[in-house]
Coordinates of C-alpha atoms in Angstrom, one line a residue:
Chain A
M17 CA -163.9 117.4 -45.7
T18 CA -167.0 116.0 -47.5
L19 CA -167.6 117.9 -50.7
I20 CA -171.3 117.3 -51.0
A21 CA -173.6 115.5 -48.5
T22 CA -177.3 114.9 -49.0
E23 CA -179.7 113.1 -46.7
S24 CA -183.1 111.9 -48.0
L25 CA -183.1 114.8 -50.4
T26 CA -186.5 115.2 -52.1
K27 CA -187.7 117.7 -54.6
R28 CA -191.3 117.8 -55.9
Y29 CA -192.1 120.7 -58.2
A30 CA -195.3 122.6 -58.0
N31 CA -196.6 120.8 -61.1
G32 CA -196.3 117.4 -59.2
V33 CA -193.1 116.2 -60.9
L34 CA -190.9 114.3 -58.5
A35 CA -187.4 115.3 -59.6
L36 CA -185.5 113.9 -56.7
S37 CA -186.6 111.2 -54.3
E38 CA -184.9 110.2 -51.0
F39 CA -181.6 111.0 -52.5
T40 CA -178.7 110.3 -50.1
V41 CA -175.1 110.5 -51.1
Q42 CA -171.7 111.5 -49.7
V43 CA -169.2 112.8 -52.2
Q44 CA -165.5 113.3 -51.4
P45 CA -163.4 116.0 -53.1
G46 CA -162.1 115.1 -56.6
V47 CA -163.6 114.8 -60.0
V48 CA -167.1 113.4 -59.6
G49 CA -169.2 112.3 -62.5
L50 CA -173.0 112.7 -62.1
V51 CA -174.5 110.4 -64.7
G52 CA -178.1 109.8 -65.7
A53 CA -180.4 110.0 -68.6
N54 CA -182.0 113.3 -69.6
G55 CA -184.6 114.2 -67.0
A56 CA -183.1 112.0 -64.3
G57 CA -182.7 114.8 -61.9
K58 CA -179.1 115.9 -62.5
S59 CA -179.9 119.6 -63.2
T60 CA -182.3 119.7 -60.2
L61 CA -179.6 118.4 -57.9
I62 CA -177.2 121.1 -59.3
K63 CA -179.7 123.8 -58.7
I64 CA -180.3 122.7 -55.2
L65 CA -176.6 122.6 -54.5
L66 CA -176.4 126.2 -55.7
G67 CA -179.3 127.3 -53.5
L68 CA -181.4 128.2 -56.6
V69 CA -184.1 125.6 -55.9
E70 CA -185.5 124.8 -52.4
P71 CA -185.6 121.1 -51.7
T72 CA -189.0 119.8 -50.6
A73 CA -187.5 117.6 -47.8
G74 CA -184.2 116.3 -46.6
S75 CA -181.0 118.0 -45.9
V76 CA -178.0 119.0 -48.1
R77 CA -174.6 120.4 -47.5
V78 CA -172.1 121.8 -50.0
L79 CA -168.5 122.5 -48.8
G80 CA -169.9 122.2 -45.3
L81 CA -172.5 124.9 -45.9
D82 CA -176.3 124.7 -46.1
P83 CA -177.7 126.1 -49.4
R84 CA -180.9 127.1 -47.8
T85 CA -179.4 129.5 -45.4
E86 CA -175.9 130.2 -46.7
A87 CA -176.5 130.2 -50.5
E88 CA -174.6 133.5 -50.9
K89 CA -171.4 132.0 -49.3
I90 CA -171.7 128.8 -51.4
R91 CA -172.2 130.7 -54.6
A92 CA -169.1 132.8 -53.9
R93 CA -167.0 129.6 -53.8
V94 CA -168.7 127.6 -56.5
G95 CA -168.4 128.0 -60.3
Y96 CA -171.3 126.9 -62.5
M97 CA -171.2 126.1 -66.2
P98 CA -174.8 125.6 -67.4
E99 CA -175.8 123.2 -70.2
H100 CA -177.5 125.7 -72.5
D101 CA -176.2 128.7 -74.4
S102 CA -175.6 131.4 -71.9
L103 CA -173.3 134.0 -73.5
P104 CA -174.1 137.5 -74.8
P105 CA -173.0 137.5 -78.5
D106 CA -172.1 141.2 -78.7
L107 CA -169.4 141.3 -76.0
A108 CA -165.7 140.3 -76.3
A109 CA -164.9 137.2 -74.2
A110 CA -162.3 139.1 -72.1
E111 CA -164.9 141.8 -71.3
F112 CA -167.6 139.3 -70.5
V113 CA -165.5 137.1 -68.3
T114 CA -164.2 140.2 -66.5
H115 CA -167.7 141.3 -65.8
M116 CA -168.6 137.9 -64.4
A117 CA -165.5 137.9 -62.2
R118 CA -166.8 141.2 -60.7
M119 CA -170.2 139.6 -60.2
S120 CA -168.4 137.0 -58.1
G121 CA -166.9 139.8 -56.0
L122 CA -163.4 140.2 -57.5
P123 CA -162.1 143.8 -57.5
K124 CA -161.8 145.5 -60.9
V125 CA -158.1 145.0 -61.5
A126 CA -158.0 141.4 -60.2
A127 CA -161.1 140.6 -62.2
R128 CA -159.4 141.7 -65.5
E129 CA -156.2 139.8 -64.6
R130 CA -158.0 136.6 -63.7
A131 CA -160.3 136.8 -66.8
S132 CA -157.2 136.8 -69.0
E133 CA -155.8 133.9 -67.0
A134 CA -158.9 131.9 -67.1
L135 CA -159.2 132.4 -70.9
R136 CA -155.6 131.4 -71.3
H137 CA -156.2 128.2 -69.3
V138 CA -159.1 127.3 -71.6
G139 CA -157.0 128.1 -74.7
L140 CA -158.7 131.3 -75.8
Y141 CA -155.9 133.8 -75.0
E142 CA -155.4 135.1 -78.5
E143 CA -159.1 135.4 -79.4
R144 CA -160.1 137.0 -76.1
F145 CA -160.9 140.4 -77.6
R146 CA -163.1 139.0 -80.3
Q147 CA -166.9 139.1 -80.0
I148 CA -168.4 135.9 -78.6
G149 CA -171.0 135.9 -81.4
G150 CA -168.3 135.0 -83.9
Y151 CA -167.0 132.0 -81.9
S152 CA -167.5 128.3 -82.7
T153 CA -169.5 126.0 -80.4
G154 CA -166.3 124.7 -79.0
M155 CA -164.9 128.1 -78.2
K156 CA -168.2 129.1 -76.6
Q157 CA -168.1 126.1 -74.3
R158 CA -164.6 127.2 -73.3
V159 CA -165.8 130.7 -72.5
K160 CA -168.6 129.2 -70.3
L161 CA -165.9 127.2 -68.5
A162 CA -163.7 130.2 -68.2
Q163 CA -166.4 132.3 -66.5
A164 CA -167.0 129.4 -64.1
L165 CA -163.3 129.2 -63.3
V166 CA -162.5 132.9 -63.2
H167 CA -163.0 133.5 -59.5
D168 CA -161.0 130.5 -58.4
P169 CA -163.8 128.4 -57.0
D170 CA -163.4 125.5 -54.6
L171 CA -166.0 123.5 -56.6
L172 CA -167.0 123.6 -60.2
L173 CA -170.4 122.3 -61.3
L174 CA -170.3 121.5 -65.0
D175 CA -173.6 120.6 -66.7
E176 CA -173.0 118.6 -69.9
P177 CA -169.7 120.3 -70.7
T178 CA -169.2 118.4 -74.0
N179 CA -172.6 119.3 -75.4
G180 CA -172.4 120.0 -79.1
L181 CA -168.7 119.4 -79.5
D182 CA -167.0 117.4 -82.2
P183 CA -164.8 114.5 -81.1
A184 CA -161.6 116.6 -81.1
G185 CA -163.3 119.3 -79.1
R186 CA -164.8 116.7 -76.7
D187 CA -161.3 115.3 -76.0
A188 CA -159.9 118.7 -75.5
M189 CA -162.7 119.6 -73.1
L190 CA -162.4 116.4 -71.2
G191 CA -158.6 116.8 -71.0
L192 CA -159.1 120.3 -69.6
I193 CA -161.6 119.1 -67.0
H194 CA -159.2 116.4 -65.9
R195 CA -156.4 118.9 -65.6
I196 CA -158.5 121.3 -63.5
G197 CA -159.2 118.4 -61.2
S198 CA -155.7 117.0 -61.0
E199 CA -153.5 120.1 -61.3
F200 CA -155.6 123.1 -60.3
G201 CA -156.7 121.4 -57.1
I202 CA -160.4 122.3 -57.7
S203 CA -163.1 119.7 -57.2
L204 CA -165.6 119.2 -60.0
V205 CA -169.0 117.7 -60.4
V206 CA -169.4 116.8 -64.1
C207 CA -173.0 116.1 -65.3
S208 CA -173.3 113.9 -68.3
H209 CA -175.6 111.3 -69.9
L210 CA -172.5 109.7 -71.5
L211 CA -170.9 107.3 -69.0
G212 CA -168.1 106.4 -71.4
E213 CA -167.1 110.1 -71.4
V214 CA -167.0 110.8 -67.7
E215 CA -165.5 107.6 -66.6
R216 CA -162.3 108.6 -68.4
I217 CA -161.8 111.6 -66.2
C218 CA -163.6 111.0 -63.0
D219 CA -162.4 109.6 -59.7
S220 CA -165.9 108.6 -58.7
L221 CA -169.3 108.3 -60.2
V222 CA -172.8 109.0 -59.0
A223 CA -175.5 107.4 -61.1
I224 CA -179.0 108.8 -60.9
D225 CA -182.2 107.6 -62.5
G226 CA -185.7 108.9 -62.1
G227 CA -184.6 111.1 -59.2
R228 CA -183.2 108.1 -57.2
L229 CA -179.7 107.3 -56.4
L230 CA -178.8 104.2 -58.5
R231 CA -175.2 103.8 -57.5
A232 CA -172.3 105.8 -56.1
D233 CA -168.9 104.4 -56.2
S234 CA -165.3 105.0 -57.3
V235 CA -164.7 104.6 -61.0
A236 CA -162.3 101.8 -60.4
T237 CA -164.8 99.5 -58.6
M238 CA -167.6 100.4 -61.1
T239 CA -165.8 99.7 -64.3
T240 CA -163.9 96.5 -63.4
V241 CA -167.2 94.8 -62.5
S242 CA -169.0 95.7 -65.7
D243 CA -166.3 95.6 -68.4
V244 CA -167.1 92.9 -71.0
L245 CA -165.3 91.6 -74.0
A246 CA -167.3 90.8 -77.1
V247 CA -166.1 87.9 -79.2
E248 CA -167.5 87.2 -82.7
V249 CA -166.5 84.2 -84.8
S250 CA -167.9 83.3 -88.2
E251 CA -168.4 79.7 -87.3
G252 CA -168.0 77.4 -84.3
Q253 CA -169.5 79.7 -81.8
P254 CA -171.0 77.0 -79.6
E255 CA -167.6 75.2 -79.5
L256 CA -165.8 78.3 -78.5
A257 CA -168.3 79.1 -75.8
A258 CA -168.0 75.6 -74.4
A259 CA -164.2 75.8 -74.5
L260 CA -164.2 79.1 -72.6
R261 CA -166.6 77.8 -70.0
A262 CA -164.2 74.9 -69.6
Q263 CA -161.5 77.5 -68.8
G264 CA -163.7 78.7 -66.0
L265 CA -164.9 81.9 -67.6
P266 CA -168.6 82.9 -66.9
V267 CA -169.5 83.3 -70.6
R268 CA -172.8 84.6 -71.9
E269 CA -174.1 84.2 -75.4
E270 CA -176.0 87.0 -77.1
S271 CA -177.2 86.1 -80.6
H272 CA -173.9 85.9 -82.6
L273 CA -171.7 87.3 -79.9
I274 CA -170.0 85.7 -76.9
L275 CA -169.7 88.0 -74.0
V276 CA -166.8 87.4 -71.6
P277 CA -166.4 89.5 -68.4
L278 CA -163.0 91.2 -68.4
T279 CA -161.0 90.3 -65.3
G280 CA -157.6 91.3 -66.4
D281 CA -155.2 91.3 -69.4
G282 CA -155.1 87.5 -69.1
T283 CA -158.7 87.3 -70.4
Y284 CA -157.6 88.4 -73.8
D285 CA -154.9 85.7 -73.9
Q286 CA -157.3 83.0 -72.8
I287 CA -159.8 83.9 -75.6
I288 CA -157.1 84.2 -78.3
G289 CA -155.6 80.9 -77.1
E290 CA -158.9 79.1 -77.4
V291 CA -159.7 80.6 -80.8
A292 CA -156.3 79.5 -82.1
R293 CA -156.6 76.1 -80.6
L294 CA -160.0 75.5 -82.2
D295 CA -158.7 77.2 -85.4
L296 CA -161.8 79.4 -85.7
P297 CA -162.1 82.5 -88.0
L298 CA -162.1 85.3 -85.5
H299 CA -164.1 88.2 -86.7
R300 CA -164.1 90.6 -83.8
L301 CA -162.7 90.9 -80.3
D302 CA -163.3 94.2 -78.6
L303 CA -163.9 95.8 -75.3
R304 CA -167.5 96.6 -75.0
R305 CA -167.9 100.0 -73.6
H306 CA -170.8 99.7 -71.2
R307 CA -173.4 102.2 -71.9
I308 CA -175.4 104.0 -69.2
A309 CA -178.4 101.9 -70.0
E310 CA -176.5 98.7 -69.1
L311 CA -175.2 100.2 -65.9
F312 CA -178.8 101.0 -65.0
A313 CA -180.1 97.6 -66.0
T314 CA -177.5 95.8 -63.9
A315 CA -177.0 98.1 -61.0
A316 CA -178.4 97.1 -57.6
P317 CA -181.3 99.3 -56.5
T318 CA -179.5 101.1 -53.7
G319 CA -181.9 104.1 -53.9
Q320 CA -182.9 103.9 -50.3
E321 CA -179.6 103.2 -48.8
A322 CA -176.9 105.6 -48.0
A323 CA -174.0 105.4 -50.3
D324 CA -170.4 106.5 -49.8
V325 CA -168.1 107.5 -52.6
Chain B
M25 CA -156.0 129.7 -82.2
S26 CA -158.4 127.2 -83.8
E27 CA -160.9 124.8 -82.3
S28 CA -158.5 121.9 -82.2
G29 CA -155.6 124.0 -80.9
V30 CA -153.5 123.2 -77.9
I31 CA -154.7 124.2 -74.5
H32 CA -151.9 126.1 -73.0
D33 CA -150.8 125.3 -69.5
I34 CA -148.3 127.4 -67.7
G35 CA -149.5 126.8 -64.2
Y36 CA -152.6 127.7 -62.4
Q37 CA -152.5 130.3 -59.7
R38 CA -155.0 130.2 -56.8
Y39 CA -156.6 133.6 -55.9
S40 CA -156.1 134.8 -52.4
G41 CA -157.1 138.4 -52.8
P42 CA -160.3 140.0 -51.5
R43 CA -163.8 138.8 -52.4
L44 CA -166.1 141.7 -52.0
G45 CA -169.4 140.0 -51.9
R46 CA -173.0 140.8 -52.9
G47 CA -173.2 144.5 -52.3
Y48 CA -170.1 145.1 -54.5
A49 CA -171.6 142.7 -57.2
V50 CA -174.8 144.7 -57.3
R51 CA -173.0 148.0 -57.5
S52 CA -170.8 146.7 -60.3
L53 CA -173.9 145.4 -62.2
Y54 CA -175.6 148.8 -61.8
A55 CA -172.5 150.6 -63.1
H56 CA -172.0 148.2 -65.9
S57 CA -175.7 148.5 -67.0
L58 CA -175.6 152.3 -66.8
R59 CA -172.5 152.3 -69.1
T60 CA -174.3 149.9 -71.4
A61 CA -177.3 152.2 -71.6
F62 CA -175.1 154.9 -73.2
G63 CA -173.2 152.3 -75.3
L64 CA -169.9 152.9 -73.3
G65 CA -167.5 150.1 -73.6
R66 CA -169.5 148.7 -76.5
S67 CA -169.5 148.9 -80.3
G68 CA -170.0 152.2 -82.1
K69 CA -173.4 151.0 -83.3
S70 CA -174.8 150.8 -79.9
K71 CA -173.7 154.4 -79.1
I72 CA -175.8 155.9 -81.9
F73 CA -179.2 155.9 -80.4
P74 CA -178.5 157.0 -76.8
W75 CA -176.2 159.8 -78.0
F76 CA -178.6 160.9 -80.7
A77 CA -181.3 161.2 -78.1
A78 CA -179.0 163.0 -75.7
G79 CA -177.9 165.3 -78.6
I80 CA -181.5 166.4 -79.2
A81 CA -182.1 167.0 -75.5
L82 CA -178.9 169.0 -75.3
L83 CA -179.8 171.0 -78.4
V84 CA -183.2 172.0 -77.0
A85 CA -181.4 173.1 -73.8
V86 CA -178.8 175.1 -75.7
I87 CA -181.5 176.9 -77.8
V88 CA -183.7 177.6 -74.8
T89 CA -180.6 179.0 -73.0
A90 CA -179.6 181.1 -75.9
V91 CA -183.1 182.6 -76.3
R92 CA -183.2 183.3 -72.6
A93 CA -179.9 185.2 -72.8
Q94 CA -181.3 187.2 -75.7
M95 CA -184.7 188.0 -74.2
G96 CA -183.5 188.3 -70.6
K97 CA -186.3 186.0 -69.3
P98 CA -186.7 182.2 -69.3
V99 CA -188.8 180.8 -72.1
L100 CA -188.9 177.3 -70.7
S101 CA -188.8 176.5 -67.0
Y102 CA -186.6 173.7 -65.5
T103 CA -189.7 171.7 -64.6
S104 CA -191.5 172.2 -67.9
Y105 CA -188.4 171.2 -69.8
A106 CA -189.1 167.5 -69.1
D107 CA -192.8 167.9 -70.1
A108 CA -191.7 169.5 -73.4
I109 CA -189.4 166.7 -74.4
S110 CA -191.5 163.9 -72.8
I111 CA -191.8 162.0 -76.1
L112 CA -188.0 161.9 -76.3
V113 CA -187.8 160.4 -72.8
V114 CA -190.4 157.8 -73.7
L115 CA -188.5 156.8 -76.8
F116 CA -185.2 156.7 -74.9
C117 CA -186.7 154.4 -72.2
A118 CA -188.5 152.2 -74.8
V119 CA -185.1 151.4 -76.3
I120 CA -182.8 151.4 -73.2
G121 CA -185.1 149.5 -70.8
P122 CA -185.3 146.4 -73.1
E123 CA -181.7 146.9 -74.1
L124 CA -180.7 146.3 -70.5
V125 CA -183.0 143.4 -69.6
S126 CA -184.2 141.7 -72.8
R127 CA -180.7 141.1 -74.1
D128 CA -179.8 139.0 -71.0
L129 CA -183.1 137.1 -71.2
R130 CA -182.4 136.3 -74.9
S131 CA -178.8 135.2 -74.5
G132 CA -179.7 133.0 -71.5
V133 CA -177.0 134.6 -69.4
L134 CA -179.2 134.9 -66.3
P135 CA -178.2 131.5 -64.8
L136 CA -174.7 132.8 -64.7
Y137 CA -175.8 135.7 -62.6
F138 CA -178.0 133.7 -60.3
S139 CA -175.3 131.2 -59.6
R140 CA -173.3 134.0 -58.1
P141 CA -173.7 135.8 -54.8
L142 CA -176.3 138.4 -56.0
T143 CA -180.0 137.4 -55.8
R144 CA -182.7 137.6 -58.4
A145 CA -184.2 140.7 -56.7
D146 CA -180.7 142.3 -56.6
Y147 CA -180.4 141.8 -60.3
A148 CA -183.9 143.2 -61.1
L149 CA -183.4 146.2 -58.9
A150 CA -179.9 147.0 -60.3
K151 CA -181.3 146.9 -63.8
L152 CA -184.3 149.1 -62.9
A153 CA -182.0 151.5 -61.1
A154 CA -179.7 151.7 -64.2
T155 CA -182.6 152.4 -66.6
V156 CA -184.0 155.1 -64.3
S157 CA -180.6 156.7 -63.8
A158 CA -180.0 156.7 -67.5
A159 CA -183.3 158.4 -68.2
W160 CA -182.6 160.9 -65.4
L161 CA -179.2 161.7 -66.8
L162 CA -180.8 162.3 -70.2
L163 CA -182.7 165.1 -68.6
A164 CA -180.2 166.2 -66.0
M165 CA -177.4 167.0 -68.5
P166 CA -179.5 169.6 -70.5
L167 CA -181.0 171.0 -67.3
T168 CA -177.4 171.6 -66.1
I169 CA -176.6 173.5 -69.3
M170 CA -179.8 175.6 -68.8
F171 CA -178.7 176.2 -65.2
L172 CA -175.2 177.3 -66.1
G173 CA -176.7 179.7 -68.7
G174 CA -179.2 181.0 -66.1
A175 CA -176.6 181.4 -63.4
F176 CA -174.3 183.4 -65.6
G177 CA -177.0 185.8 -66.5
A178 CA -178.1 186.2 -62.9
G179 CA -177.7 189.6 -61.3
G180 CA -176.6 188.7 -57.8
A181 CA -176.2 186.0 -55.2
K182 CA -179.9 186.1 -54.3
E183 CA -180.9 185.5 -57.9
I184 CA -178.4 182.7 -58.2
W185 CA -180.0 181.0 -55.1
T186 CA -183.4 181.3 -56.6
E187 CA -182.0 179.8 -59.8
V188 CA -180.4 176.9 -57.8
G189 CA -183.8 176.2 -56.2
R190 CA -185.6 176.0 -59.5
Y191 CA -182.8 173.9 -61.0
A192 CA -183.1 171.5 -58.1
A193 CA -186.9 171.3 -58.6
G194 CA -186.2 170.5 -62.3
L195 CA -183.9 167.7 -61.3
G196 CA -186.5 166.4 -58.9
Y197 CA -189.2 166.4 -61.5
A198 CA -186.8 164.8 -64.0
A199 CA -186.3 162.0 -61.4
L200 CA -190.1 161.4 -61.3
F201 CA -190.1 161.2 -65.1
A202 CA -187.3 158.7 -65.1
L203 CA -188.9 156.6 -62.3
L204 CA -192.2 156.3 -64.2
F205 CA -190.9 155.7 -67.7
G206 CA -188.0 153.6 -66.4
A207 CA -190.2 151.3 -64.3
I208 CA -192.7 150.7 -67.1
S209 CA -190.1 150.1 -69.8
T210 CA -187.9 147.8 -67.6
L211 CA -191.0 145.7 -66.7
V212 CA -192.1 145.4 -70.4
G213 CA -188.5 144.6 -71.4
S214 CA -188.3 141.8 -68.8
L215 CA -191.5 140.2 -70.3
A216 CA -190.3 140.2 -73.9
S217 CA -187.1 138.6 -75.0
R218 CA -187.0 140.5 -78.2
R219 CA -185.8 144.1 -77.8
A220 CA -187.7 145.4 -80.9
V221 CA -191.0 143.9 -79.7
A222 CA -190.6 145.3 -76.2
A223 CA -189.7 148.8 -77.6
A224 CA -192.7 148.7 -79.9
I225 CA -195.0 147.7 -77.1
I226 CA -193.7 150.5 -74.9
A227 CA -193.9 153.2 -77.5
G228 CA -197.3 151.9 -78.7
F229 CA -198.6 151.9 -75.1
F230 CA -197.6 155.5 -74.6
L231 CA -199.1 156.6 -77.9
M232 CA -202.3 154.8 -77.2
A233 CA -202.6 156.2 -73.7
T234 CA -201.9 159.7 -74.9
A235 CA -204.5 159.3 -77.6
V236 CA -207.1 158.0 -75.1
S237 CA -206.4 160.8 -72.6
G238 CA -206.5 163.3 -75.5
V239 CA -209.9 162.1 -76.6
V240 CA -211.3 162.2 -73.0
S241 CA -209.9 165.7 -72.5
G242 CA -211.6 166.8 -75.7
I243 CA -214.9 165.4 -74.4
A244 CA -214.2 167.0 -71.0
F245 CA -213.8 170.5 -72.4
A246 CA -216.6 170.1 -74.9
T247 CA -219.1 169.1 -72.2
D248 CA -217.7 171.5 -69.6
S249 CA -217.5 168.6 -67.1
T250 CA -215.1 169.7 -64.4
A251 CA -214.9 166.2 -62.9
L252 CA -213.7 164.9 -66.2
Q253 CA -211.4 167.8 -66.8
H254 CA -209.6 167.1 -63.5
T255 CA -209.3 163.4 -64.0
F256 CA -208.5 162.7 -67.7
G257 CA -204.8 163.3 -67.0
L258 CA -204.7 160.0 -65.0
L259 CA -205.2 158.1 -68.2
S260 CA -201.7 158.5 -69.7
P261 CA -198.3 158.6 -68.2
A262 CA -197.3 161.9 -69.6
T263 CA -200.4 163.7 -68.4
L264 CA -200.2 161.9 -65.0
L265 CA -196.8 163.5 -64.6
Q266 CA -198.1 166.9 -65.6
G267 CA -200.7 166.4 -62.9
V268 CA -198.0 165.8 -60.3
H269 CA -196.2 168.8 -61.7
A270 CA -199.2 171.0 -61.3
W271 CA -199.8 169.8 -57.8
A272 CA -196.4 169.4 -56.2
F273 CA -194.1 171.9 -57.9
A274 CA -194.0 175.6 -57.4
E275 CA -194.6 177.8 -60.4
Q276 CA -191.5 178.9 -62.3
P277 CA -191.1 181.6 -64.9
G278 CA -191.4 180.0 -68.3
D279 CA -193.8 177.2 -67.2
L280 CA -195.8 175.6 -69.9
E281 CA -199.5 175.3 -69.2
T282 CA -200.2 172.0 -67.3
I283 CA -203.4 170.1 -67.2
P284 CA -206.0 171.3 -64.6
V285 CA -206.1 169.1 -61.6
G286 CA -208.4 171.1 -59.3
G287 CA -208.3 169.6 -55.8
L288 CA -207.2 166.2 -57.1
G289 CA -203.5 166.8 -57.0
P290 CA -202.9 164.2 -54.2
V291 CA -204.7 161.6 -56.3
Y292 CA -202.2 162.2 -59.1
G293 CA -199.4 161.8 -56.6
L294 CA -200.9 158.5 -55.3
V295 CA -201.5 157.1 -58.7
F296 CA -198.0 157.9 -59.7
A297 CA -196.5 156.2 -56.7
G298 CA -198.9 153.3 -57.2
V299 CA -197.9 152.7 -60.8
V300 CA -194.2 152.8 -60.0
A301 CA -194.6 150.5 -57.0
L302 CA -196.8 148.1 -59.0
C303 CA -194.3 148.0 -61.9
T304 CA -191.4 147.3 -59.4
L305 CA -193.3 144.5 -57.7
L306 CA -194.3 142.9 -61.0
L307 CA -190.7 143.1 -62.1
L308 CA -189.5 141.4 -58.9
A309 CA -192.2 138.7 -59.4
R310 CA -191.1 138.2 -63.0
Y311 CA -187.5 137.6 -61.9
R312 CA -188.5 135.2 -59.2
K313 CA -189.8 132.9 -62.0
V314 CA -187.5 133.4 -64.9
A315 CA -184.7 131.1 -65.8
R316 CA -185.4 128.5 -63.2

């Protein structure tokens, strides 16, 4: 079953802002990264999927349902974790998540049980009777995830789930998201402006810019194409570049760096080999994490075409 | 467990039990909000005000009932009871209305509600119903004490029936009170995200309106203008309710003097219904926009 399918989806707000334009994409179940800069249209897309915002034109289906006519059914089967603070400080986490489970239609007893379960899965079991106001940012993010997970949705929509987290909290959150996708059997759409973050946990990526679909592909195809090794030598840069070209590598030079597309583990050996042969002082050899900007700069403008993930 | 602690994993269980849908969610929200209004299931601090207000209302009822038992006749009727403690109802609504709606606005929790089966209108109406019910309960509890006292002192079945009728009228009038003050305070609460500001606006509005209608009534009686005497009550919520009281409710022993309405009773009824309907519509409009 297709998880999400949109066809020429367009949203123009009353103030004239074009948030989505001719957006066509098909997303299969799994962990999907929705990447784009701030204001690219990610949140608008999420709100359309939830039936909270009416699209101006085009069609959209979530879990095979139309948000315009079956929003209630969709919202019963989808969990949503918003980007911003959305927790009452004066309630205990267990109580709040229980209340939210009931808002999703779970009977009283089941709501309490599943709230405890959800808080256990996000790692807040022992603290669940403490007031949310006293929680750290990382713990609050987990409560937000727990309330989205509590009614056992078929699809989770997470808007910038690592916002405001320190590196350790970030890793824990990403690990948790990955586990939800791989072990819980729940599909996720993870919105982020950090490509490096989502590519670690996602099966497929949808890149969006200025309301247009930039690219939609599986992570495997996307990253192998754009991974680049950056080589820095203190001297002899032209010689090394020439030598690598002679090896048949499509080398690019960027001021004091030589950029070599990574095609496999052999690429490292080739570079090290050439550096050793020329006896050059190697300063740096690292995998350049492509940033979202680069992906946008190099991606083919596929905005008008249908894309399959 | 700390921030960097381990995330436990002892297997995820899918949920295959019943999902009760939108109607159940709305009822749960209503019940939860009504409990919140009286601080139930919350910290001791949030119980202080509602139960202080309820305590005063009950105390008045106990005194009135005791005096009635001593004197053998009612000193305050069921319907006039609400008029007598109207300022307490105003204060109660000014605190409870914003408590139920402003808090959610401020903490940004609304997107979590709206991404669930219930709609924006469902949310607004459930909150309104909870505020109105809480205000009604504030009046209904003391009225019940007064009724029990009255029924025990009654001479026979016929008298008890009369008492039941008057008690029912009192509950009905209390409902009108709760509707008007509940609707206004929920609306104001939904517009201000700070509870204290909303409460101050509501209390200030009632005081101002009472002052204005008081001044106009002074002018009306000083100038002997019957038209003005019959209409000044429309200017403030408390006197508007008194007007409806004078027009729609039968006289009871122990009635306080209400404002004169002459033949304008239906106008008071219409204005009352209009204000409640307007507040409800504005509330719904507010929630169509908020937290997009």
